CSV table of C-alpha atoms in Angstrom, one decimal:
chain,number,residue,atom,x,y,z
A,1,MET,CA,-88.8,12.7,37.9
A,2,LYS,CA,-91.9,11.3,36.2
A,3,LYS,CA,-92.6,14.6,34.6
A,4,LEU,CA,-89.1,14.9,33.4
A,5,PHE,CA,-89.3,11.4,31.9
A,6,LEU,CA,-92.5,12.3,30.0
A,7,VAL,CA,-91.0,15.4,28.6
A,8,LEU,CA,-87.9,13.5,27.4
A,9,ALA,CA,-90.1,10.7,26.0
A,10,SER,CA,-92.2,13.2,24.0
A,11,PHE,CA,-89.0,14.9,22.7
A,12,LEU,CA,-87.7,11.6,21.5
A,13,CYS,CA,-91.0,10.8,19.8
A,14,VAL,CA,-90.8,14.1,17.9
A,15,PHE,CA,-87.4,13.1,16.6
A,16,ALA,CA,-88.6,9.6,15.7
A,17,ALA,CA,-91.5,11.1,13.8
A,18,GLN,CA,-89.2,13.4,11.9
A,19,ALA,CA,-87.1,10.5,10.8
A,20,GLN,CA,-90.1,8.3,9.9
A,21,ASN,CA,-91.6,11.1,7.8
A,22,LEU,CA,-88.6,11.3,5.5
A,23,THR,CA,-88.9,9.4,2.2
A,24,GLU,CA,-85.9,8.2,0.2
A,25,GLY,CA,-85.8,9.9,-3.1
A,26,LYS,CA,-88.0,12.7,-1.9
A,27,GLN,CA,-86.4,14.8,0.8
A,28,TYR,CA,-83.0,13.0,0.5
A,29,VAL,CA,-80.9,10.6,-1.5
A,30,THR,CA,-78.8,7.8,0.1
A,31,LEU,CA,-75.3,7.7,-1.3
A,32,ASN,CA,-73.1,4.7,-2.0
A,33,THR,CA,-70.5,6.0,0.5
A,34,SER,CA,-69.2,5.0,3.9
A,35,PRO,CA,-70.7,7.0,6.8
A,36,SER,CA,-68.5,9.7,8.3
A,37,ALA,CA,-66.5,8.7,11.5
A,38,GLN,CA,-68.3,11.5,13.4
A,39,PRO,CA,-71.8,13.0,12.9
A,40,GLU,CA,-71.5,16.0,10.6
A,41,VAL,CA,-73.3,18.2,8.2
A,42,ILE,CA,-71.4,19.6,5.2
A,43,GLU,CA,-72.6,22.4,3.0
A,44,PHE,CA,-70.8,22.8,-0.3
A,45,PHE,CA,-71.0,26.3,-1.7
A,46,SER,CA,-69.4,28.9,-3.9
A,47,PHE,CA,-69.0,32.6,-3.4
A,48,TYR,CA,-70.0,33.0,-7.1
A,49,CYS,CA,-73.3,31.2,-6.5
A,50,PRO,CA,-76.3,33.5,-6.2
A,51,HIS,CA,-78.4,30.7,-4.6
A,52,CYS,CA,-75.7,30.2,-2.0
A,53,TYR,CA,-75.8,33.9,-1.2
A,54,SER,CA,-79.6,33.6,-0.7
A,55,PHE,CA,-79.2,30.5,1.4
A,56,GLU,CA,-76.7,32.3,3.6
A,57,TYR,CA,-78.3,35.7,4.0
A,58,GLU,CA,-81.9,35.7,2.8
A,59,TYR,CA,-83.1,32.2,4.0
A,60,GLN,CA,-80.3,31.9,6.6
A,61,ILE,CA,-80.5,28.1,6.2
A,62,PRO,CA,-76.8,27.4,7.2
A,63,LYS,CA,-77.3,29.4,10.4
A,64,LYS,CA,-80.6,27.7,11.3
A,65,VAL,CA,-79.2,24.3,10.5
A,66,LYS,CA,-76.2,25.0,12.7
A,67,ALA,CA,-78.3,26.4,15.6
A,68,ASP,CA,-80.5,23.2,15.6
A,69,LEU,CA,-77.8,20.6,15.5
A,70,PRO,CA,-77.5,18.2,18.5
A,71,GLN,CA,-74.4,18.5,20.7
A,72,GLY,CA,-71.3,17.0,19.1
A,73,VAL,CA,-72.4,17.4,15.5
A,74,GLU,CA,-70.1,19.4,13.4
A,75,PHE,CA,-71.3,21.8,10.7
A,76,LYS,CA,-68.9,22.5,7.9
A,77,GLN,CA,-69.0,24.8,4.9
A,78,TYR,CA,-66.7,23.7,2.0
A,79,HIS,CA,-66.0,25.9,-1.0
A,80,VAL,CA,-66.0,24.4,-4.5
A,81,ASN,CA,-63.5,25.2,-7.3
A,82,PHE,CA,-65.7,24.8,-10.3
A,83,LEU,CA,-67.5,28.1,-10.4
A,84,GLY,CA,-66.0,31.5,-11.4
A,85,PRO,CA,-62.6,32.6,-12.6
A,86,GLN,CA,-61.2,32.8,-9.0
A,87,GLY,CA,-62.8,29.6,-7.8
A,88,GLU,CA,-59.6,27.9,-6.8
A,89,ASN,CA,-58.1,31.0,-5.2
A,90,LEU,CA,-61.4,31.5,-3.2
A,91,THR,CA,-61.2,27.9,-2.0
A,92,ARG,CA,-57.7,28.6,-0.7
A,93,ALA,CA,-58.7,31.9,0.8
A,94,TRP,CA,-61.7,30.2,2.5
A,95,SER,CA,-59.3,27.5,3.8
A,96,PHE,CA,-57.1,30.2,5.3
A,97,ALA,CA,-60.3,31.8,6.9
A,98,MET,CA,-61.2,28.4,8.4
A,99,ALA,CA,-57.7,27.8,9.7
A,100,THR,CA,-57.5,31.2,11.3
A,101,GLY,CA,-61.2,31.4,12.5
A,102,VAL,CA,-62.0,34.5,10.6
A,103,GLU,CA,-64.9,33.0,8.4
A,104,ASP,CA,-67.5,35.4,9.8
A,105,LYS,CA,-65.3,38.4,9.3
A,106,VAL,CA,-64.7,37.9,5.5
A,107,LYS,CA,-67.6,35.7,4.3
A,108,GLU,CA,-70.0,38.5,3.2
A,109,ALA,CA,-67.4,40.6,1.6
A,110,LEU,CA,-66.1,37.7,-0.4
A,111,PHE,CA,-69.6,36.8,-1.5
A,112,GLN,CA,-70.3,40.4,-2.6
A,113,ALA,CA,-67.0,40.7,-4.5
A,114,ALA,CA,-67.5,37.4,-6.3
A,115,GLN,CA,-71.2,38.2,-7.1
A,116,LYS,CA,-70.1,41.5,-8.6
A,117,ASN,CA,-67.3,39.6,-10.5
A,118,VAL,CA,-64.7,42.2,-9.4
A,119,LEU,CA,-62.1,39.6,-8.3
A,120,ARG,CA,-59.2,39.4,-10.8
A,121,SER,CA,-56.4,37.7,-8.7
A,122,MET,CA,-55.4,36.5,-5.2
A,123,GLU,CA,-54.3,40.1,-4.6
A,124,ASP,CA,-57.9,41.3,-4.8
A,125,ILE,CA,-58.9,38.6,-2.3
A,126,ARG,CA,-56.0,39.5,-0.1
A,127,ASN,CA,-57.1,43.1,0.0
A,128,ILE,CA,-60.5,42.0,1.3
A,129,PHE,CA,-58.9,40.2,4.2
A,130,LEU,CA,-56.7,43.2,5.0
A,131,LYS,CA,-59.8,45.5,5.1
A,132,LYS,CA,-61.4,43.1,7.5
A,133,GLY,CA,-58.5,43.4,10.0
A,134,ILE,CA,-56.3,40.5,9.0
A,135,SER,CA,-52.7,41.6,8.9
A,136,ALA,CA,-50.6,41.4,5.8
A,137,GLU,CA,-48.1,39.3,7.7
A,138,GLN,CA,-50.7,36.8,8.8
A,139,PHE,CA,-52.2,36.5,5.4
A,140,ASP,CA,-49.0,36.2,3.5
A,141,GLY,CA,-47.5,33.8,6.0
A,142,GLY,CA,-50.5,31.6,6.1
A,143,ILE,CA,-52.2,31.5,2.7
A,144,ASN,CA,-49.8,28.9,1.3
A,145,SER,CA,-49.0,27.1,4.6
A,146,PHE,CA,-49.2,23.4,5.1
A,147,ALA,CA,-52.3,23.6,7.2
A,148,VAL,CA,-54.2,25.7,4.6
A,149,THR,CA,-53.1,23.5,1.8
A,150,ALA,CA,-54.4,20.5,3.7
A,151,LEU,CA,-57.7,22.2,4.1
A,152,VAL,CA,-57.8,23.0,0.4
A,153,ASN,CA,-57.2,19.3,-0.4
A,154,LYS,CA,-59.8,18.2,2.1
A,155,GLN,CA,-62.5,20.3,0.5
A,156,VAL,CA,-61.5,19.4,-3.0
A,157,ASN,CA,-61.4,15.7,-2.2
A,158,ALA,CA,-64.8,15.9,-0.4
A,159,ALA,CA,-66.5,17.5,-3.4
A,160,GLU,CA,-65.0,14.7,-5.6
A,161,GLN,CA,-66.1,12.0,-3.2
A,162,PHE,CA,-69.7,13.2,-3.2
A,163,LYS,CA,-69.6,14.0,-6.9
A,164,VAL,CA,-70.8,17.6,-6.2
A,165,ARG,CA,-72.0,19.2,-9.4
A,166,GLY,CA,-74.1,22.1,-8.1
A,167,VAL,CA,-74.4,24.3,-5.1
A,168,PRO,CA,-75.6,24.8,-2.4
A,169,ASP,CA,-75.5,21.2,-1.6
A,170,PHE,CA,-75.9,19.6,1.9
A,171,TYR,CA,-74.7,16.2,3.0
A,172,VAL,CA,-75.5,14.5,6.4
A,173,ASN,CA,-73.1,12.0,8.0
A,174,GLY,CA,-71.4,11.3,4.7
A,175,ARG,CA,-74.4,9.1,3.6
A,176,TYR,CA,-77.3,11.4,2.7
A,177,ARG,CA,-77.7,14.3,0.3
A,178,ILE,CA,-80.6,16.7,0.9
A,179,ASN,CA,-82.8,16.9,-2.2
A,180,PRO,CA,-84.2,20.4,-2.2
A,181,GLU,CA,-86.6,19.6,-5.1
A,182,GLY,CA,-88.5,17.3,-2.7
A,183,LEU,CA,-89.0,19.8,0.0
A,184,SER,CA,-92.0,22.0,0.7
A,185,THR,CA,-92.6,24.8,-1.8
A,186,THR,CA,-95.7,26.3,-0.3
A,187,SER,CA,-93.7,29.3,1.0
A,188,ASN,CA,-90.2,30.3,1.8
A,189,ASP,CA,-90.7,29.7,5.5
A,190,ALA,CA,-92.1,26.2,4.8
A,191,PHE,CA,-89.1,25.4,2.6
A,192,ILE,CA,-86.6,26.6,5.2
A,193,GLN,CA,-88.3,24.6,8.0
A,194,ASP,CA,-88.5,21.5,5.9
A,195,TYR,CA,-84.8,21.9,5.1
A,196,VAL,CA,-83.8,22.2,8.8
A,197,GLU,CA,-86.1,19.3,9.8
A,198,THR,CA,-84.8,17.0,7.1
A,199,VAL,CA,-81.2,17.6,8.3
A,200,LYS,CA,-82.3,16.8,11.9
A,201,GLY,CA,-84.2,13.8,10.8
A,202,LEU,CA,-81.4,12.3,8.8
A,203,LEU,CA,-79.1,12.8,11.8
A,204,GLN,CA,-81.3,10.3,13.6
A,205,LYS,CA,-81.0,7.6,11.0
């Protein structure tokens, strides 16, 4: 029991050190907003954003942040409307993916299509979903449903609330924005580690 206590104590000290090493205005910015009702991390992104693609697939920051979250902390990825000709349609399509739990099936294909600028309409987006195994009936019946529209509004309102102007953009507990310019630039690995540790530290504040 004593050994277990010492292990837990050292674990808590590590988290305390992470929180203490964070500097306002460097790794993060405190927002003039109310904290979220539940602990959460939100990433705002766009399928048109090359840096978002790098974050997702080269650096794998969203995956690593999600894997390191304490139990009970939600990780959400919200799409923004303000990039690309199909930005609004992609936000609705992403809302449909969230509502139906098919995000991992369609995410990379949507990224690739948007990055190549081959999307001309919702029909092109619909075809991606169909190729990934979502039935036409499911897509057509759900894309404009009340639940999907509610998710669209939730993402749009959140982006407005946080005054998101660029992506990728991470927010912790509705109170803190990660400032990537203040993170380590010695190497990609150091930057990634600093990003993950900053999120973890802010969750302790």
